[in-house]
mmCIF file of C-alpha atoms and ligand atoms in Angstrom:
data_model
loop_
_atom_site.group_PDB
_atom_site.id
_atom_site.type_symbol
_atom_site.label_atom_id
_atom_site.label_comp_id
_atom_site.label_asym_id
_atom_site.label_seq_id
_atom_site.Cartn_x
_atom_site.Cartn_y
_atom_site.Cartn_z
ATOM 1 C CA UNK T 1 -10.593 39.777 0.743
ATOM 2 C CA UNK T 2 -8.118 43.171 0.193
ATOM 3 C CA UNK T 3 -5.653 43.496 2.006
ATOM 4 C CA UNK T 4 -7.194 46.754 4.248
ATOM 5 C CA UNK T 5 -9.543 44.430 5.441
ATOM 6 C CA UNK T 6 -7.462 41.871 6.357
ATOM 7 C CA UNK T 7 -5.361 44.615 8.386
ATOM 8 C CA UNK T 8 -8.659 45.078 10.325
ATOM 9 C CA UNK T 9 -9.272 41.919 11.647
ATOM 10 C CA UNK T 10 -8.887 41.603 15.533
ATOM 11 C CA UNK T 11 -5.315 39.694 15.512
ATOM 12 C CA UNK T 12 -5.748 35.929 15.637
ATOM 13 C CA UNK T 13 -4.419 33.794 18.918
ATOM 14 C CA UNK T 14 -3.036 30.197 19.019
ATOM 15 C CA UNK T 15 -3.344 28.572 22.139
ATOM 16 C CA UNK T 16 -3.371 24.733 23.886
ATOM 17 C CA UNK T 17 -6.482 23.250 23.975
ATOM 18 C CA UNK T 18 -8.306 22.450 27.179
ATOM 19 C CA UNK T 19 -11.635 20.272 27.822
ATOM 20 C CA UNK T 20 -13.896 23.156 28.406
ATOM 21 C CA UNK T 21 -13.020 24.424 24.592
ATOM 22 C CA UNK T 22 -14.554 21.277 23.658
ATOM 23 C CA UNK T 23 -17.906 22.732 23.191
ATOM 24 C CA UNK T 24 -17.462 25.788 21.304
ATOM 25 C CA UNK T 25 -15.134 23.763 18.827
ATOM 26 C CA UNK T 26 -17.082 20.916 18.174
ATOM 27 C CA UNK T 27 -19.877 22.586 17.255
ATOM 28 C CA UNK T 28 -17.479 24.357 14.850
ATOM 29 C CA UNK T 29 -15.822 21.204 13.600
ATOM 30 C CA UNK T 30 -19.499 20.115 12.720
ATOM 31 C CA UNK T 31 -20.617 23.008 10.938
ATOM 32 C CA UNK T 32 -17.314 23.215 9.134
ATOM 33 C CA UNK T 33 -17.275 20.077 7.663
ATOM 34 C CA UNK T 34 -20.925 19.856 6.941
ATOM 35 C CA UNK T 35 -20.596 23.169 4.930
ATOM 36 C CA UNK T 36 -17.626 21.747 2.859
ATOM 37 C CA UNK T 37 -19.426 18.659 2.612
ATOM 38 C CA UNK T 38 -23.017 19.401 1.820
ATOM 39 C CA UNK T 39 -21.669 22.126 -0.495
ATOM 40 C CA UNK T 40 -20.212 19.326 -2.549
ATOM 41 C CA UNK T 41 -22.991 17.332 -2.771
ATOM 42 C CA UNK T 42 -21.014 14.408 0.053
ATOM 43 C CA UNK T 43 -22.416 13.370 3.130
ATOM 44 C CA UNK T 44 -21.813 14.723 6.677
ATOM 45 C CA UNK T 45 -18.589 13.388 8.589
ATOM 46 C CA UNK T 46 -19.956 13.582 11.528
ATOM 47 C CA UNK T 47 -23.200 12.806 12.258
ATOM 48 C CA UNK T 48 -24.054 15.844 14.577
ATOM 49 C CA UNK T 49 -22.893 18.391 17.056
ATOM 50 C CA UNK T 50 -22.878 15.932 19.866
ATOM 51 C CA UNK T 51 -20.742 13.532 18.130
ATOM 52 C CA UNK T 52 -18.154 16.395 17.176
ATOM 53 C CA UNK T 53 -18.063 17.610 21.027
ATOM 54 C CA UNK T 54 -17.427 14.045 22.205
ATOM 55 C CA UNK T 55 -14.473 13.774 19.271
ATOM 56 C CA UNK T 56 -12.630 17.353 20.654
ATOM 57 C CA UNK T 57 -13.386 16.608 24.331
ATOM 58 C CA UNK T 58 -11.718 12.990 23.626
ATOM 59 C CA UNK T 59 -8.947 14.107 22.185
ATOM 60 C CA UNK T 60 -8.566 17.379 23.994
ATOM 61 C CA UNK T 61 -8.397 15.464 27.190
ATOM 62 C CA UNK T 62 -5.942 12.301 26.029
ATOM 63 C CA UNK T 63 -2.505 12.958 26.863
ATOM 64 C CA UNK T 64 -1.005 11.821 23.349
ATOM 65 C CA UNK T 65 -2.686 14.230 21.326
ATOM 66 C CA UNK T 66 -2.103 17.798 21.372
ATOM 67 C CA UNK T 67 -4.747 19.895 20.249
ATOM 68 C CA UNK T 68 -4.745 23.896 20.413
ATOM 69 C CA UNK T 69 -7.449 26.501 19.180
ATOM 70 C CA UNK T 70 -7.686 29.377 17.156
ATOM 71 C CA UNK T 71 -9.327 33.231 18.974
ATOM 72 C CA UNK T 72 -9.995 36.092 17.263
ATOM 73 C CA UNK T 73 -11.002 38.758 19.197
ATOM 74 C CA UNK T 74 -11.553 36.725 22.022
ATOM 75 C CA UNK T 75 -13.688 34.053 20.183
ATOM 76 C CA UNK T 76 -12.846 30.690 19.275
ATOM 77 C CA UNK T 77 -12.105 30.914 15.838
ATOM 78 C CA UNK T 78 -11.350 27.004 15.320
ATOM 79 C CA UNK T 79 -8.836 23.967 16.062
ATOM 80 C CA UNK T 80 -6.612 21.701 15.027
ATOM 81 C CA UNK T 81 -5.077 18.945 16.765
ATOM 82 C CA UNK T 82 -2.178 16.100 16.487
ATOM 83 C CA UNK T 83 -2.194 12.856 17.576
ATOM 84 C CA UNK T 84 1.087 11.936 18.782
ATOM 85 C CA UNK T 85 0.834 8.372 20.004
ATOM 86 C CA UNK T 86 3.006 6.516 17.485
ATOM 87 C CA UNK T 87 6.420 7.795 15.900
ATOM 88 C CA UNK T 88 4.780 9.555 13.178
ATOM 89 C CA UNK T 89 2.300 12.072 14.398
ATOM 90 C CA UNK T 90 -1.344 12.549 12.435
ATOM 91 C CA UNK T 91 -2.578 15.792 12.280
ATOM 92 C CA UNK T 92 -6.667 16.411 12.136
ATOM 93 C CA UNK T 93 -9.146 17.469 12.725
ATOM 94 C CA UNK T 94 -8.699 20.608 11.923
ATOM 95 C CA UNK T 95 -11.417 23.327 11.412
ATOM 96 C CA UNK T 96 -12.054 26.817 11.479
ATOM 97 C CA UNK T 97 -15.414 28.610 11.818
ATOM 98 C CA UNK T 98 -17.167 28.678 7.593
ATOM 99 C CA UNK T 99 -17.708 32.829 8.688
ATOM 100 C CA UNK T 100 -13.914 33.452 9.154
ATOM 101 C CA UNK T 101 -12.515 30.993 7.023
ATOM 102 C CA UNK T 102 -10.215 31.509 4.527
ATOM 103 C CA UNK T 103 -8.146 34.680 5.703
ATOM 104 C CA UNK T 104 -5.371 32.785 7.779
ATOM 105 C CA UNK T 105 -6.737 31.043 10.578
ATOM 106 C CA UNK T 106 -6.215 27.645 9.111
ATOM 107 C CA UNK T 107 -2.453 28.624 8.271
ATOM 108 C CA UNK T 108 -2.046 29.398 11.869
ATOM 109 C CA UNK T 109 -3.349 26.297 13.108
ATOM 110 C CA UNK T 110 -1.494 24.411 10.875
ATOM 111 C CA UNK T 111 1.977 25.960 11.730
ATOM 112 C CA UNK T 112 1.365 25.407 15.210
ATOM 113 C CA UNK T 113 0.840 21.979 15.206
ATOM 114 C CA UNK T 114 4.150 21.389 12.855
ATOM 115 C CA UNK T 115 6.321 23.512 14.932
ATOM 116 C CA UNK T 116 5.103 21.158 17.580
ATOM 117 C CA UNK T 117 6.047 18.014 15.355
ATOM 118 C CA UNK T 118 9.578 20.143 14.926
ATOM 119 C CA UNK T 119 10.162 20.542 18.560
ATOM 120 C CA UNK T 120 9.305 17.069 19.566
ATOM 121 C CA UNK T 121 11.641 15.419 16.375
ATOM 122 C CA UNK T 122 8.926 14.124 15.172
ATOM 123 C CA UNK T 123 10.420 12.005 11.726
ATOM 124 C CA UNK T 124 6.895 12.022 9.968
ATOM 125 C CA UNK T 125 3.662 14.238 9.636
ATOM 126 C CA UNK T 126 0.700 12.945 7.823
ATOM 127 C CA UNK T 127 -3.110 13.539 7.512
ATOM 128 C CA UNK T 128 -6.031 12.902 5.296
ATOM 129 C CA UNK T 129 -7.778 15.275 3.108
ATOM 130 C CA UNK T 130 -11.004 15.749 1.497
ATOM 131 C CA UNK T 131 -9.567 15.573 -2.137
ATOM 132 C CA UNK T 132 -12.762 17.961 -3.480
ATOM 133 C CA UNK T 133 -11.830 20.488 -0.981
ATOM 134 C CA UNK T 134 -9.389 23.282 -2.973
ATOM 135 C CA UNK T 135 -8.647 24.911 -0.538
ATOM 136 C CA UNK T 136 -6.850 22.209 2.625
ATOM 137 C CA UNK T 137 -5.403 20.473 -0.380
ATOM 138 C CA UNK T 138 -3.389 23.991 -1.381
ATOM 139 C CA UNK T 139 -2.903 24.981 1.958
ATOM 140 C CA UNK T 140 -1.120 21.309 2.762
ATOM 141 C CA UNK T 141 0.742 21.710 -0.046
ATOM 142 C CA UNK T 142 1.853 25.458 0.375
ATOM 143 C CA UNK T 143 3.100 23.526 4.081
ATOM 144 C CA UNK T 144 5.182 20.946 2.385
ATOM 145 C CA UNK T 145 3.010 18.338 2.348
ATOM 146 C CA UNK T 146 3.148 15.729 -0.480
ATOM 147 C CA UNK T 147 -0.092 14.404 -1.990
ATOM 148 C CA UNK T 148 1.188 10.103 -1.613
ATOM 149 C CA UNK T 149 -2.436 7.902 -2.140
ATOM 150 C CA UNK T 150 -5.839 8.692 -3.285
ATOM 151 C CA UNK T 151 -8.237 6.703 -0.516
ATOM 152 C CA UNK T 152 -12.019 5.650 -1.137
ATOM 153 C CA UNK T 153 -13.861 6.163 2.284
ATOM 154 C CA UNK T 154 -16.343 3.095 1.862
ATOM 155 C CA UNK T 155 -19.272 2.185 3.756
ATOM 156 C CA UNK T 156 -21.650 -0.902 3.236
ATOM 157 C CA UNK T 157 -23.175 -4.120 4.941
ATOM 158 C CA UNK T 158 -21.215 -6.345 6.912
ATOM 159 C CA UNK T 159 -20.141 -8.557 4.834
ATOM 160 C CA UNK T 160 -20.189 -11.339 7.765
ATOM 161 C CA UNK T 161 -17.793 -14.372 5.799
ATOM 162 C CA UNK T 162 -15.022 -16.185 6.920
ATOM 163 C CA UNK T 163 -12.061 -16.308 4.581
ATOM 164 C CA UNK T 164 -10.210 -19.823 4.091
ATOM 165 C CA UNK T 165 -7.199 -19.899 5.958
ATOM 166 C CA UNK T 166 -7.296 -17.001 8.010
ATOM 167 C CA UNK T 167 -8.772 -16.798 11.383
ATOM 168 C CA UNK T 168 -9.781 -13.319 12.766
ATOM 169 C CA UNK T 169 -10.289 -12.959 16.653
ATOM 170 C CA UNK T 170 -9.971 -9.684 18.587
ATOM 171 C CA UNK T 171 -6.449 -8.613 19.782
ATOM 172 C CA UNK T 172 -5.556 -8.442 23.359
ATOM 173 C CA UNK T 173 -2.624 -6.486 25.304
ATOM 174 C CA UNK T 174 -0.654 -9.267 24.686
ATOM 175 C CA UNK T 175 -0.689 -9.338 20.624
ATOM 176 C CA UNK T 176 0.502 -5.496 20.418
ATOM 177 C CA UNK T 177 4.193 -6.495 19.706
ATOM 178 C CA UNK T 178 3.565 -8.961 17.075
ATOM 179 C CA UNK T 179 1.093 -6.282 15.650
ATOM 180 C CA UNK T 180 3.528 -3.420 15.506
ATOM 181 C CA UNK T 181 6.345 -6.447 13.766
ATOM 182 C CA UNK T 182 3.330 -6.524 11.192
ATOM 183 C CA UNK T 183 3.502 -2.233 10.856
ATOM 184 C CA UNK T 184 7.133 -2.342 10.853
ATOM 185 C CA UNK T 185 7.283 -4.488 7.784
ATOM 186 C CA UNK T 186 4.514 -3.089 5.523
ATOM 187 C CA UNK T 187 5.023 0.730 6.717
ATOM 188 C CA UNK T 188 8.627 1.180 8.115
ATOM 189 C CA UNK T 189 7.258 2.135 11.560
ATOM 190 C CA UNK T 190 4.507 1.095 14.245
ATOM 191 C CA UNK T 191 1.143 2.282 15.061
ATOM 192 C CA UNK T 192 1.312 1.071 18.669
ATOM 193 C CA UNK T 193 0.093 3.999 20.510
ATOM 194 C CA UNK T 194 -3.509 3.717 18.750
ATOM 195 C CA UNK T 195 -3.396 -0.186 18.543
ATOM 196 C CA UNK T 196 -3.194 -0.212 22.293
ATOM 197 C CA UNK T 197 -5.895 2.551 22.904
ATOM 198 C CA UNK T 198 -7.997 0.389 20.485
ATOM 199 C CA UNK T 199 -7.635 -2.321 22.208
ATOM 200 C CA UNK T 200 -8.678 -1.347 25.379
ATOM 201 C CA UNK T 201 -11.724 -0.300 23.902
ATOM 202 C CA UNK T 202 -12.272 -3.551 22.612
ATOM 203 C CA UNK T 203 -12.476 -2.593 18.760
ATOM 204 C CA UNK T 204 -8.883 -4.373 17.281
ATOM 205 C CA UNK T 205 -8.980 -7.311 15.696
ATOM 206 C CA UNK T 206 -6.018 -9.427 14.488
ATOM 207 C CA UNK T 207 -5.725 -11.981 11.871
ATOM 208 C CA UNK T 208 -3.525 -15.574 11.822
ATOM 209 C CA UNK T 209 -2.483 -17.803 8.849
ATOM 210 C CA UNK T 210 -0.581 -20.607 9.782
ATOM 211 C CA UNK T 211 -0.660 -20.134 13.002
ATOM 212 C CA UNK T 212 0.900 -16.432 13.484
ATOM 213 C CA UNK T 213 -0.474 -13.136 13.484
ATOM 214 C CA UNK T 214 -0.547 -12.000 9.600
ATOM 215 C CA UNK T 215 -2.524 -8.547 10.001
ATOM 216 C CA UNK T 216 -4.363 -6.333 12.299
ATOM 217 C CA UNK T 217 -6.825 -3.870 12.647
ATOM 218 C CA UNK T 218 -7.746 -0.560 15.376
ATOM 219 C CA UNK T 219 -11.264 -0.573 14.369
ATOM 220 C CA UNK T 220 -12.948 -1.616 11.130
ATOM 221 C CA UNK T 221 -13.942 2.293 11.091
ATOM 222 C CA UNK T 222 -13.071 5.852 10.211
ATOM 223 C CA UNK T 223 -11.039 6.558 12.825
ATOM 224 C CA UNK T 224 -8.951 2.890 12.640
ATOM 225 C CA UNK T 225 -6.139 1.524 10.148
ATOM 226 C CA UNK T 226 -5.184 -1.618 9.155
ATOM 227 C CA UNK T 227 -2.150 -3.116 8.400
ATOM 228 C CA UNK T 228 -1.804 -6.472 6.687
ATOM 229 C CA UNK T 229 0.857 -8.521 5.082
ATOM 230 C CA UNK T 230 -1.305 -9.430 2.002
ATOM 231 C CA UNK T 231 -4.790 -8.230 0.320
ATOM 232 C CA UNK T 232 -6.057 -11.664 1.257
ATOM 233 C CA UNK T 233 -5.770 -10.470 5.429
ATOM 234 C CA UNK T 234 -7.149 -7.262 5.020
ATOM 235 C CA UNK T 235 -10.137 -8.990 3.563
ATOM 236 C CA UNK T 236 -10.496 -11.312 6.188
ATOM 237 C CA UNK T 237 -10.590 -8.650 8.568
ATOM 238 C CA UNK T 238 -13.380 -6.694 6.609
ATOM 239 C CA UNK T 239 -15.194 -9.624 5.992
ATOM 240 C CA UNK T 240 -15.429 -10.407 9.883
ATOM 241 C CA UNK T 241 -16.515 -7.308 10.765
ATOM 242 C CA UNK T 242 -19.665 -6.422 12.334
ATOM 243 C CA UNK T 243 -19.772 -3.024 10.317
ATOM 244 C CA UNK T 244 -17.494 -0.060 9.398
ATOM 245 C CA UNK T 245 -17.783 2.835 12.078
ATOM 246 C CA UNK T 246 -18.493 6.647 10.732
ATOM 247 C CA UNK T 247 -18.781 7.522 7.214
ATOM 248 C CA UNK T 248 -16.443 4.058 6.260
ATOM 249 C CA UNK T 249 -13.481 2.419 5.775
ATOM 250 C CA UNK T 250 -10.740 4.577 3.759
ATOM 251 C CA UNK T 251 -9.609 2.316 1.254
ATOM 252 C CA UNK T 252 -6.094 3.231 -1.281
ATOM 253 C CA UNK T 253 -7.481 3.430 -4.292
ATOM 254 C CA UNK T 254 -4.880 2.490 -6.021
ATOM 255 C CA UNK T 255 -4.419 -1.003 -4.703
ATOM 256 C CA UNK T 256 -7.254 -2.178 -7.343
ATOM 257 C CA UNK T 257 -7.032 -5.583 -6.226
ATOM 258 C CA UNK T 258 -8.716 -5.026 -2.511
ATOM 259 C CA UNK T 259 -10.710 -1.835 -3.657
ATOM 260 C CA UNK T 260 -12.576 -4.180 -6.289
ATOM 261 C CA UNK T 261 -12.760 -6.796 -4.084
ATOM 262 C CA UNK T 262 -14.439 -4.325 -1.599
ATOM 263 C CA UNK T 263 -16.697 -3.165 -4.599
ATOM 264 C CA UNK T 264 -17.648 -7.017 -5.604
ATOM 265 C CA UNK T 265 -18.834 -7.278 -1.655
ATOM 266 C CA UNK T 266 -21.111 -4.410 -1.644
ATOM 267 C CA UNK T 267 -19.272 -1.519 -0.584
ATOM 268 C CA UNK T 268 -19.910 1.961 -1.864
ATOM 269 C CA UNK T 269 -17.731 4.651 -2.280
ATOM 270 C CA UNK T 270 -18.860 7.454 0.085
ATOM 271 C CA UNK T 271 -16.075 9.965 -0.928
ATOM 272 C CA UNK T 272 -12.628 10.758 -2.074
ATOM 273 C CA UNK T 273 -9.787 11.546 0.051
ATOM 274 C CA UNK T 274 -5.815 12.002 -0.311
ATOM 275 C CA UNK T 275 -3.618 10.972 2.009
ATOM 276 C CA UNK T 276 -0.724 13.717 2.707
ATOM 277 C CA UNK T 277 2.623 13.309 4.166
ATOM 278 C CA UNK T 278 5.693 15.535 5.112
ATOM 279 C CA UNK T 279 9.104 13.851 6.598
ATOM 280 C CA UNK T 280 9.378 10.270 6.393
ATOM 281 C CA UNK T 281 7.575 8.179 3.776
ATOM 282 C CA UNK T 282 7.966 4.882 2.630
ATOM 283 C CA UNK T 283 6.417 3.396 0.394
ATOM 284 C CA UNK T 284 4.026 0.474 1.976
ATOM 285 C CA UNK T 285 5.490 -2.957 1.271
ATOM 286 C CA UNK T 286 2.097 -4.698 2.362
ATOM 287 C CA UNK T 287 -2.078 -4.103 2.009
ATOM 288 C CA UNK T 288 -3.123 -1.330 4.450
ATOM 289 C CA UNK T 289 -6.208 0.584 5.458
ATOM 290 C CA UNK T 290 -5.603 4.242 6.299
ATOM 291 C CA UNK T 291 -7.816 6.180 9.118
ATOM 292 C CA UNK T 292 -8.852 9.552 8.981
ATOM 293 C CA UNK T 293 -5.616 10.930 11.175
ATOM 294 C CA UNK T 294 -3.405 8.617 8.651
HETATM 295 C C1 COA F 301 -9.422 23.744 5.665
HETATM 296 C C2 COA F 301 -9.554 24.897 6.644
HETATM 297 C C3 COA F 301 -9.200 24.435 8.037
HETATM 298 C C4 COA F 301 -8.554 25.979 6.213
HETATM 299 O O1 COA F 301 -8.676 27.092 7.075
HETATM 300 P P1 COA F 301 -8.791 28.580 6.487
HETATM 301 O O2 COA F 301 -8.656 29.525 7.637
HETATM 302 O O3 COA F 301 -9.987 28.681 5.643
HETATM 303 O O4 COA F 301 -7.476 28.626 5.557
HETATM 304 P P2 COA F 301 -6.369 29.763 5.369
HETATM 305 O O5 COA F 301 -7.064 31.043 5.010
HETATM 306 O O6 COA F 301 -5.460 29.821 6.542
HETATM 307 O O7 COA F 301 -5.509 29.167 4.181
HETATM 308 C C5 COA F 301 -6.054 28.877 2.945
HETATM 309 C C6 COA F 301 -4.959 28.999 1.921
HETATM 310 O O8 COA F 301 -5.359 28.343 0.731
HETATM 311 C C7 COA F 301 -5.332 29.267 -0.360
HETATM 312 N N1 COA F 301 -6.388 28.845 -1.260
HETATM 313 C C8 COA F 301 -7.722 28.825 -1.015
HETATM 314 N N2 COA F 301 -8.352 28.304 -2.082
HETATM 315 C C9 COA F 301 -7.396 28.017 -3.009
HETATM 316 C C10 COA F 301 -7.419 27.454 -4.309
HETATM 317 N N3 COA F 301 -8.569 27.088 -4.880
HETATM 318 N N4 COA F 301 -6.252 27.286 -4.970
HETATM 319 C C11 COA F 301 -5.082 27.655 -4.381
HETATM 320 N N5 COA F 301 -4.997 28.199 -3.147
HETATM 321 C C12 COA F 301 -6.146 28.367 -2.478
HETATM 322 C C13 COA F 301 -5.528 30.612 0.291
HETATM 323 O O9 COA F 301 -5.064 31.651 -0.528
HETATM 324 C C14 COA F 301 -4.677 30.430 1.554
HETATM 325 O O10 COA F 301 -3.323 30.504 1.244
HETATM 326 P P3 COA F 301 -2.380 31.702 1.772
HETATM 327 O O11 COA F 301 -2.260 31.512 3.243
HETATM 328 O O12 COA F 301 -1.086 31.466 1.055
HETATM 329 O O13 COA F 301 -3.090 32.965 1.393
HETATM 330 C C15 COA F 301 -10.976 25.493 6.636
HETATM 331 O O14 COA F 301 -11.267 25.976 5.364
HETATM 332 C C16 COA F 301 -12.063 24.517 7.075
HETATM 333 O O15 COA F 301 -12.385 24.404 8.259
HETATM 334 N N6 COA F 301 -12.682 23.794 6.099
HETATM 335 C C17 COA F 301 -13.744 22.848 6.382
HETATM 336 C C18 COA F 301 -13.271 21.658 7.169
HETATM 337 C C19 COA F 301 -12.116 20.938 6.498
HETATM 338 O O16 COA F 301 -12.171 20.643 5.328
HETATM 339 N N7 COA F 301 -11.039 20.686 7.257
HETATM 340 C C20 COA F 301 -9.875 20.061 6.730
HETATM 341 C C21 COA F 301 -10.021 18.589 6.710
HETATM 342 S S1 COA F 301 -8.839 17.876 5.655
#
């Protein structure tokens, strides 16, 4: 697009989110990433409009996110929010509408929510990216954000076995502390703020070896991590599992030794995604699952 006709675009608004956008942006955040998607020959993320207006209304109305939206003109022109439960923040989803996409809206969107991660001091800023997708990955890095693992979003059966030695039950209130001692050591820093949404909802699940809580998980699901000590918990928690919420499980690719044994127990990959991070970043000293905000 020249440059004439980017001067004669209405100018483009940031503001905070509130429920009632919820709406108007899901049904954006659907269509946005089923265009990207479908163009590319993957599978929807989300399964349909509904779904996306439950995921912005959720998150739009949740006091540790902070989500703002995009209008041009007057129009929603897209969102973006940042989910700032845990002491590094997550940013996603973001999305701007496919028909005014890539003239600047995304940019906007995307400095708003890091000048929030600035203000609040904020040591860490990560998210997940579709790694087909040109142009987030070169507008993440253009932001400072450094490309760190290639994940394999995985979806399957349940595998429904019980690993020797490990015993997986779900987590209650009163496991959150030993949970974020198991973050601490693999990742540098906890996850509590999720963990503890997660496990009101009833989804987290923890593992024990010898009689002490070795691993843990949000939700065996898109939206959950995973942190573990070893490969060996990790795969006790996937093997327990009922089934893997959304499109999957997002897997680092690069730790061959669980991604083969997730292959070898009838997983598929659905896609491939890149996790991104700006600020602190250590490298993990333990098996982990990422989820789509990190
Ligand atoms: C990703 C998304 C939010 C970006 O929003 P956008 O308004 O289209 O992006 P912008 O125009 O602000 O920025 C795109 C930047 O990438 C650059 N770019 C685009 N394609 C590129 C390529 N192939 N190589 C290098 N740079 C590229 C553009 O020039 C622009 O940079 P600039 O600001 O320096 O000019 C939007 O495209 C979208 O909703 N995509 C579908 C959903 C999605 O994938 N969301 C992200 C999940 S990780």
């Amino acid at each position: 697009m020249g440059r004439d006709t980017l001067s004669a675009m209405p100018p483009v608004n940031i503001r905070r989110a509130q429920p009632e956008d919820a709406p108007a942006t899901g049904k954006i955040c659907y269509e946005a990433f089923h265009k990207i998607n479908s163009d590319h020959g993957f599978p929807p993320d989300l399964p349909s409009v509904e779904h996306a207006v439950n995921v912005m209304s959720t998150m739009f109305g949740h006091p540790g996110f902070y989500c703002v939206v995009a209008e041009e003109g007057g129009r929603i022109a897209g969102s973006n929010c940042m989910d700032e439960r845990s002491p590094i923040a997550g940013i996603g989803p973001i999305t701007v509408d496919p028909g005014v996409q890539n003239r600047g809206v995304g940019r906007k969107l995307m400095q708003a929510v890091m000048d929030r991660a600035r203000e609040r001091n904020f040591p860490g800023v990560r998210l997940v990216q579709a790694a087909f997708h040109t142009r987030s990955l070169s507008l993440y890095a253009t932001l400072g954000f450094d490309a760190r693992e290639p994940l394999s979003v995985m979806q399957g059966p349940a595998i429904k076995k019980r690993l020797e030695g490990c015993f997986v039950r779900p987590a209650g209130p009163e496991d959150l502390d030993a949970c974020n001692r198991v973050s601490v050591k693999v990742h540098g820093h906890h996850r509590g703020g999720d963990l503890a949404d997660s496990i009101a909802q009833g989804t987290a699940a923890v593992v024990e070896r010898h009689g002490r809580i070795t691993a843990y998980c949000s939700s065996l699901a898109f939206f959950g991590h995973a942190v573990g000590e070893t490969n060996l918990d990790l795969q006790a928690l996937i093997a327990a599992a009922e089934g893997f919420g959304g499109p999957g499980i997002l897997v680092p690719t690069r730790n061959s030794e669980l991604f083969r044994w997730c292959l070898a127990n009838g997983l598929r990959v659905v896609e491939p995604m890149t996790l991104m991070t700006v600020g602190l970043y250590n490298e993990p000293a333990g098996a982990y699952l990422a989820s789509i905000l990190y």
